[in-house]
Short mmCIF file of C-alpha atoms in Angstrom, two decimals:
data_model
loop_
_atom_site.label_atom_id
_atom_site.label_comp_id
_atom_site.label_asym_id
_atom_site.label_seq_id
_atom_site.Cartn_x
_atom_site.Cartn_y
_atom_site.Cartn_z
CA MET A 69 -34.73 -21.19 21.08
CA ALA A 70 -32.86 -20.10 17.93
CA THR A 71 -29.21 -19.21 18.11
CA VAL A 72 -28.34 -15.82 16.74
CA VAL A 73 -25.12 -15.84 14.78
CA GLU A 74 -23.44 -12.49 14.43
CA PRO A 75 -21.77 -11.97 11.05
CA LEU A 76 -18.01 -11.76 11.14
CA PRO A 77 -16.75 -8.24 10.63
CA SER A 78 -15.38 -7.83 7.15
CA LEU A 79 -12.04 -6.21 6.58
CA PRO A 80 -12.20 -2.82 4.91
CA LEU A 81 -11.08 -2.75 1.31
CA ALA A 82 -7.83 -1.04 0.50
CA ARG A 83 -8.30 2.32 -1.17
CA LEU A 84 -6.02 1.70 -4.09
CA ARG A 85 -5.77 2.81 -7.72
CA LEU A 86 -3.19 1.29 -10.03
CA ALA A 87 -1.96 2.53 -13.38
CA PRO A 88 -2.67 0.21 -16.32
CA HIS A 89 -0.03 -2.44 -17.00
CA SER A 90 2.76 -1.17 -19.21
CA VAL A 91 6.09 -2.52 -20.41
CA MET A 92 7.60 0.94 -19.90
CA PRO A 93 8.70 1.71 -16.33
CA ARG A 94 6.87 4.47 -14.47
CA ARG A 95 7.93 6.72 -11.65
CA ILE A 96 4.62 6.11 -9.86
CA ASP A 97 2.58 2.94 -10.42
CA GLY A 98 -0.59 4.10 -8.69
CA ALA A 99 -1.89 5.50 -5.43
CA TRP A 100 -2.86 4.19 -2.01
CA TRP A 101 -4.97 6.03 0.54
CA PRO A 102 -4.67 4.25 3.91
CA ARG A 103 -7.26 4.84 6.63
CA SER A 104 -4.64 5.38 9.37
CA ARG A 105 -0.91 5.65 10.00
CA ASP A 106 -0.87 2.23 11.66
CA LEU A 107 1.33 0.30 9.25
CA LEU A 108 0.66 -3.02 10.99
CA THR A 109 -3.03 -2.64 10.15
CA GLU A 110 -2.77 -0.94 6.77
CA LEU A 111 0.03 -2.87 5.04
CA PRO A 112 -1.72 -6.28 5.04
CA LEU A 113 -4.80 -4.66 3.46
CA LEU A 114 -2.64 -3.07 0.76
CA ILE A 115 -0.69 -6.23 -0.02
CA GLY A 116 -3.90 -8.25 -0.12
CA ALA A 117 -5.35 -5.90 -2.74
CA LEU A 118 -2.39 -6.03 -5.13
CA PRO A 119 -2.65 -7.91 -8.42
CA ARG A 120 -1.48 -11.53 -8.30
CA ALA A 121 0.79 -10.77 -11.25
CA TRP A 122 2.94 -8.66 -8.92
CA GLY A 123 3.88 -11.83 -7.05
CA GLN A 124 4.70 -12.11 -3.37
CA ILE A 125 5.82 -8.81 -1.87
CA THR A 126 9.01 -9.51 0.07
CA ALA A 127 10.12 -5.99 1.02
CA VAL A 128 8.50 -2.61 1.52
CA THR A 129 10.22 0.76 1.79
CA VAL A 130 8.38 3.37 3.85
CA ASN A 131 9.29 6.91 4.82
CA THR A 132 9.83 7.60 8.52
CA ALA A 133 7.95 10.91 8.27
CA MET A 134 4.79 9.17 7.03
CA TRP A 135 5.14 6.01 9.13
CA PRO A 136 6.97 6.94 12.36
CA ALA A 137 6.52 3.55 14.02
CA SER A 138 7.19 0.40 12.05
CA PRO A 139 8.91 -2.88 12.86
CA GLY A 140 11.80 -4.27 10.82
CA ARG A 141 9.60 -7.02 9.43
CA MET A 142 6.09 -8.35 9.74
CA LEU A 143 4.07 -11.40 8.81
CA VAL A 144 1.58 -10.77 6.01
CA ALA A 145 -0.52 -13.61 4.57
CA ASN A 146 1.81 -16.19 6.12
CA HIS A 147 5.03 -14.77 4.72
CA VAL A 148 7.62 -12.36 6.08
CA VAL A 149 7.77 -8.87 4.60
CA ARG A 150 10.88 -6.85 5.40
CA LEU A 151 10.26 -3.19 6.15
CA ARG A 152 12.90 -0.70 5.17
CA ARG A 153 12.74 2.83 6.52
CA ALA A 154 13.91 5.85 4.56
CA ALA A 155 14.33 9.35 5.96
CA GLY A 156 14.25 12.74 4.29
CA ALA A 157 11.87 14.66 2.11
CA HIS A 158 12.50 12.51 -0.98
CA GLY A 159 9.87 9.80 -1.13
CA ARG A 160 7.92 11.07 1.86
CA HIS A 161 4.60 10.36 0.16
CA THR A 162 5.54 7.10 -1.55
CA ILE A 163 5.80 3.47 -0.61
CA GLY A 164 8.03 1.04 -2.49
CA LEU A 165 6.95 -2.58 -2.94
CA LEU A 166 9.45 -5.23 -4.01
CA SER A 167 8.66 -8.69 -5.31
CA GLN A 168 11.78 -10.76 -5.80
CA GLY A 169 12.11 -11.77 -9.44
CA ARG A 170 9.03 -9.74 -10.47
CA GLY A 171 9.95 -6.11 -9.93
CA ARG A 172 9.45 -2.99 -7.89
CA TRP A 173 6.40 -0.76 -7.75
CA ASP A 174 6.12 2.69 -6.20
CA LEU A 175 2.80 4.04 -5.01
CA LEU A 176 1.86 7.56 -4.06
CA VAL A 177 0.58 7.52 -0.48
CA VAL A 178 -2.27 9.92 0.14
CA PRO A 179 -2.15 10.76 3.87
CA PRO A 180 -5.09 9.27 5.78
CA GLU A 181 -6.20 12.66 7.11
CA VAL A 182 -6.83 14.01 3.59
CA ASP A 183 -10.55 14.23 2.85
CA ALA A 184 -12.17 12.38 -0.05
CA ALA A 185 -12.67 15.50 -2.18
CA ASP A 186 -8.91 16.05 -2.24
CA ALA A 187 -7.80 12.40 -2.22
CA GLU A 188 -9.81 11.21 -5.22
CA PRO A 189 -8.18 13.55 -7.80
CA LEU A 190 -4.71 12.70 -6.47
CA MET A 191 -5.40 9.00 -6.75
CA ALA A 192 -6.88 9.33 -10.23
CA ALA A 193 -3.89 11.37 -11.46
CA ALA A 194 -1.42 8.81 -10.08
CA ALA A 195 -3.20 5.97 -11.90
CA VAL A 196 -3.27 7.63 -15.34
CA ASP A 197 -1.71 5.68 -18.15
CA ALA A 198 1.62 7.37 -18.80
CA GLY A 199 2.17 5.49 -22.07
#
């Protein structure tokens, strides 16, 4: 009798668009469209999809209005990522990613409940070369 091996479920890909590399700083470096507001699930997918040139992300700043429940730190790809929470309207739809010694990147966060027809143009606009 043959053994049936079920394929392992694959992780969903992060819905992410990044602006082209530039030496000039940008206000927004791209856009991320998470599938849920569960930061423990979504953040590892995002960090795993970032370019290697960004280095190891050591801290992330999230807005409490977008991500109401988040721990102070979490383990992502075998390293600790500190989570900082910001309140207020400023930065509500952004996430800040910090890589020590490499820099900081800010991404527009398209809320997960936004449908594809509205999310795609927002993501494309955020990833336009500003140079």
